[in-house]
C-alpha cells in the first residue's frame, strides 16, 4: 500500500499553501483536490484583498498559480476525493484514507483543508429547481441570465458581491434580506446601494420558487407584515453562507456544533496526533483567502515539527 509522509486533503488557498511549505521542507506532499479543484475561489471574480496583487487577480487564475507554485517544489497534485478516513489515535500512528471509494492509502500526517460548501434554503421548490434556474454561484451561472431579471437571497459579503456581479449582466436584481439590515461590510453595502438595477427588499424571505421545470418567478413574504408578493424572474441565486466539509471526519475529530473542526490553541493540531486542519474547515470567523493561506502554512510547519519530534523526518 502506498505510504505518504504528508497528505493534504483539499486544494484551496489553505491546501496549496500547506503544500508549498511541506514540499520545501521535503515532506513530499500529495494533494487530493476534492470535487472542486481550486476550491471556492474558483467561483469568485476579482480578488482585490489578497496581498501582493496591487491590481487584483481573478480567483481561478490565482488558484492555478498557487497550484503551480506548490508543484514547483515537488508537490504531487492528484484529482480525487477522499471518501473515508480511519485515523490513528496513537502518537506516530499511521492513518489510512480511501480515495474515490476505491484506493486506500496510508499517511504519516494529514492536513485537512477541505473548506466549506454553499448552503441552500432547503425548501422543496428550491431543491426541485436546482439546475433549472436555482444556483449558489452567480459567477458560474450568471451568464445564462444575461439580459434577464433575477433575484438573490442573502445579506453577507458574498450576496452583496454576487448581486453587483449579476447587476452587470442582468436587467434587474432583486436582493432578499431577511433582517432589516445587511451583514455585509459597509463598503459592499455601499456598492449595492449605488447600483441602480439592484432593488434591496429588507425583512423579506423566499416563500416559494415558482415554475415547474425552470424558474419562472418568486413568491416572497415580508416577515414583519406576512404580506406575500410575486415577481417574475428566471434565475434565483442563493448566497446564505457555507457548511464546512467535515462529514467524513465525524466520530474521528472534535468539531463544534456547526461542524467546524476544532484546533488546539494557536496551532492547527486537531485532537488526534499527526492530523492538522487549516482554512475554512476550521475557521468560521475570518474565512478569507489570506487567513486560509496563513493557517495552511501553520499546518505544514506543525506537521514538519510533529514528524521531526518522532524522529521520522
Ligand atoms: P455570511 O455567513 O457572512 O452571510 C450569510 C448571509 O445569509 C447573512 O446575511 C444571513 O442573514 C443570510 N442567511 C443565512 N441563512 C439564511 C436563510 N435561511 N434565509 C435568508 N438569508 C439567510 O456568509 P458569506 O458567504 O456572505 O460570507 C462568508 C465570509 O466570507 C464572511 O466572513 C465574508 O466577510 C467573507 N467574504 C469576503 C469577501 C471579500 O472580502 N471580498 C467576499 C465574500 C465573502 P443574517 O445576516 O440575518 O444572519
Short mmCIF file of C-alpha atoms and ligand atoms in Angstrom, two decimals, residues 44 46 49 119-121 153-159 161 176 178-179 181-184 188 204-205 239-242 284-288, ligand 1:
data_model
loop_
_atom_site.label_atom_id
_atom_site.label_comp_id
_atom_site.label_asym_id
_atom_site.label_seq_id
_atom_site.Cartn_x
_atom_site.Cartn_y
_atom_site.Cartn_z
CA UNK A 44 -15.29 34.13 -7.42
CA UNK A 46 -11.98 39.64 -8.67
CA UNK A 49 -7.75 41.87 -0.96
CA UNK A 119 -25.78 26.31 1.90
CA UNK A 120 -29.28 26.19 0.43
CA UNK A 121 -32.59 27.28 1.95
CA UNK A 153 -31.04 35.66 -1.28
CA UNK A 154 -28.58 36.67 1.43
CA UNK A 155 -27.09 39.74 3.02
CA UNK A 156 -23.43 38.96 3.62
CA UNK A 157 -20.39 39.92 1.57
CA UNK A 158 -20.97 37.04 -0.82
CA UNK A 159 -24.54 38.10 -1.56
CA UNK A 161 -20.60 40.82 -4.27
CA UNK A 176 -33.83 39.49 -0.41
CA UNK A 178 -34.20 38.60 5.92
CA UNK A 179 -33.45 41.20 8.59
CA UNK A 181 -30.09 45.37 7.76
CA UNK A 182 -27.30 43.67 5.85
CA UNK A 183 -24.42 41.76 7.38
CA UNK A 184 -22.09 42.71 4.51
CA UNK A 188 -20.01 46.24 -0.09
CA UNK A 204 -38.09 39.58 3.05
CA UNK A 205 -37.76 35.82 2.59
CA UNK A 239 -25.85 33.24 -1.14
CA UNK A 240 -26.55 32.46 2.51
CA UNK A 241 -23.23 31.12 3.70
CA UNK A 242 -21.42 27.82 3.81
CA UNK A 284 -15.93 30.32 10.75
CA UNK A 285 -14.65 33.65 11.96
CA UNK A 286 -12.36 35.12 9.30
CA UNK A 287 -12.82 32.88 6.22
CA UNK A 288 -10.53 34.87 3.96
P1 LIG B 1 -22.21 35.08 5.89
O1 LIG B 1 -22.39 33.98 6.87
O2 LIG B 1 -21.36 36.24 6.23
O3 LIG B 1 -23.65 35.67 5.49
C1 LIG B 1 -24.72 34.83 5.21
C2 LIG B 1 -25.93 35.72 4.95
O4 LIG B 1 -27.01 34.90 4.57
C3 LIG B 1 -26.34 36.50 6.19
O5 LIG B 1 -26.68 37.79 5.83
C4 LIG B 1 -27.57 35.72 6.67
O6 LIG B 1 -28.52 36.53 7.25
C5 LIG B 1 -28.12 35.19 5.38
N1 LIG B 1 -28.87 33.96 5.59
C6 LIG B 1 -28.46 32.81 6.22
N2 LIG B 1 -29.44 31.88 6.19
C7 LIG B 1 -30.48 32.44 5.55
C8 LIG B 1 -31.77 32.00 5.20
N3 LIG B 1 -32.18 30.76 5.50
N4 LIG B 1 -32.58 32.85 4.53
C9 LIG B 1 -32.18 34.08 4.22
N5 LIG B 1 -30.96 34.58 4.50
C10 LIG B 1 -30.13 33.77 5.16
O7 LIG B 1 -21.72 34.35 4.54
P2 LIG B 1 -20.99 34.95 3.26
O8 LIG B 1 -20.91 33.79 2.35
O9 LIG B 1 -21.66 36.15 2.75
O10 LIG B 1 -19.55 35.34 3.75
C11 LIG B 1 -18.70 34.39 4.40
C12 LIG B 1 -17.40 35.04 4.81
O11 LIG B 1 -16.63 35.36 3.65
C13 LIG B 1 -17.61 36.36 5.56
O12 LIG B 1 -16.65 36.46 6.57
C14 LIG B 1 -17.37 37.40 4.49
O13 LIG B 1 -16.91 38.63 5.03
C15 LIG B 1 -16.31 36.74 3.63
N6 LIG B 1 -16.35 37.24 2.24
C16 LIG B 1 -15.48 38.23 1.88
C17 LIG B 1 -15.47 38.73 0.60
C18 LIG B 1 -14.48 39.79 0.27
O14 LIG B 1 -13.83 40.29 1.17
N7 LIG B 1 -14.32 40.15 -0.99
C19 LIG B 1 -16.39 38.23 -0.44
C20 LIG B 1 -17.29 37.21 0.05
C21 LIG B 1 -17.26 36.75 1.33
P3 LIG B 1 -28.32 37.23 8.70
O15 LIG B 1 -27.42 38.39 8.46
O16 LIG B 1 -29.72 37.61 9.07
O17 LIG B 1 -27.73 36.18 9.59
#
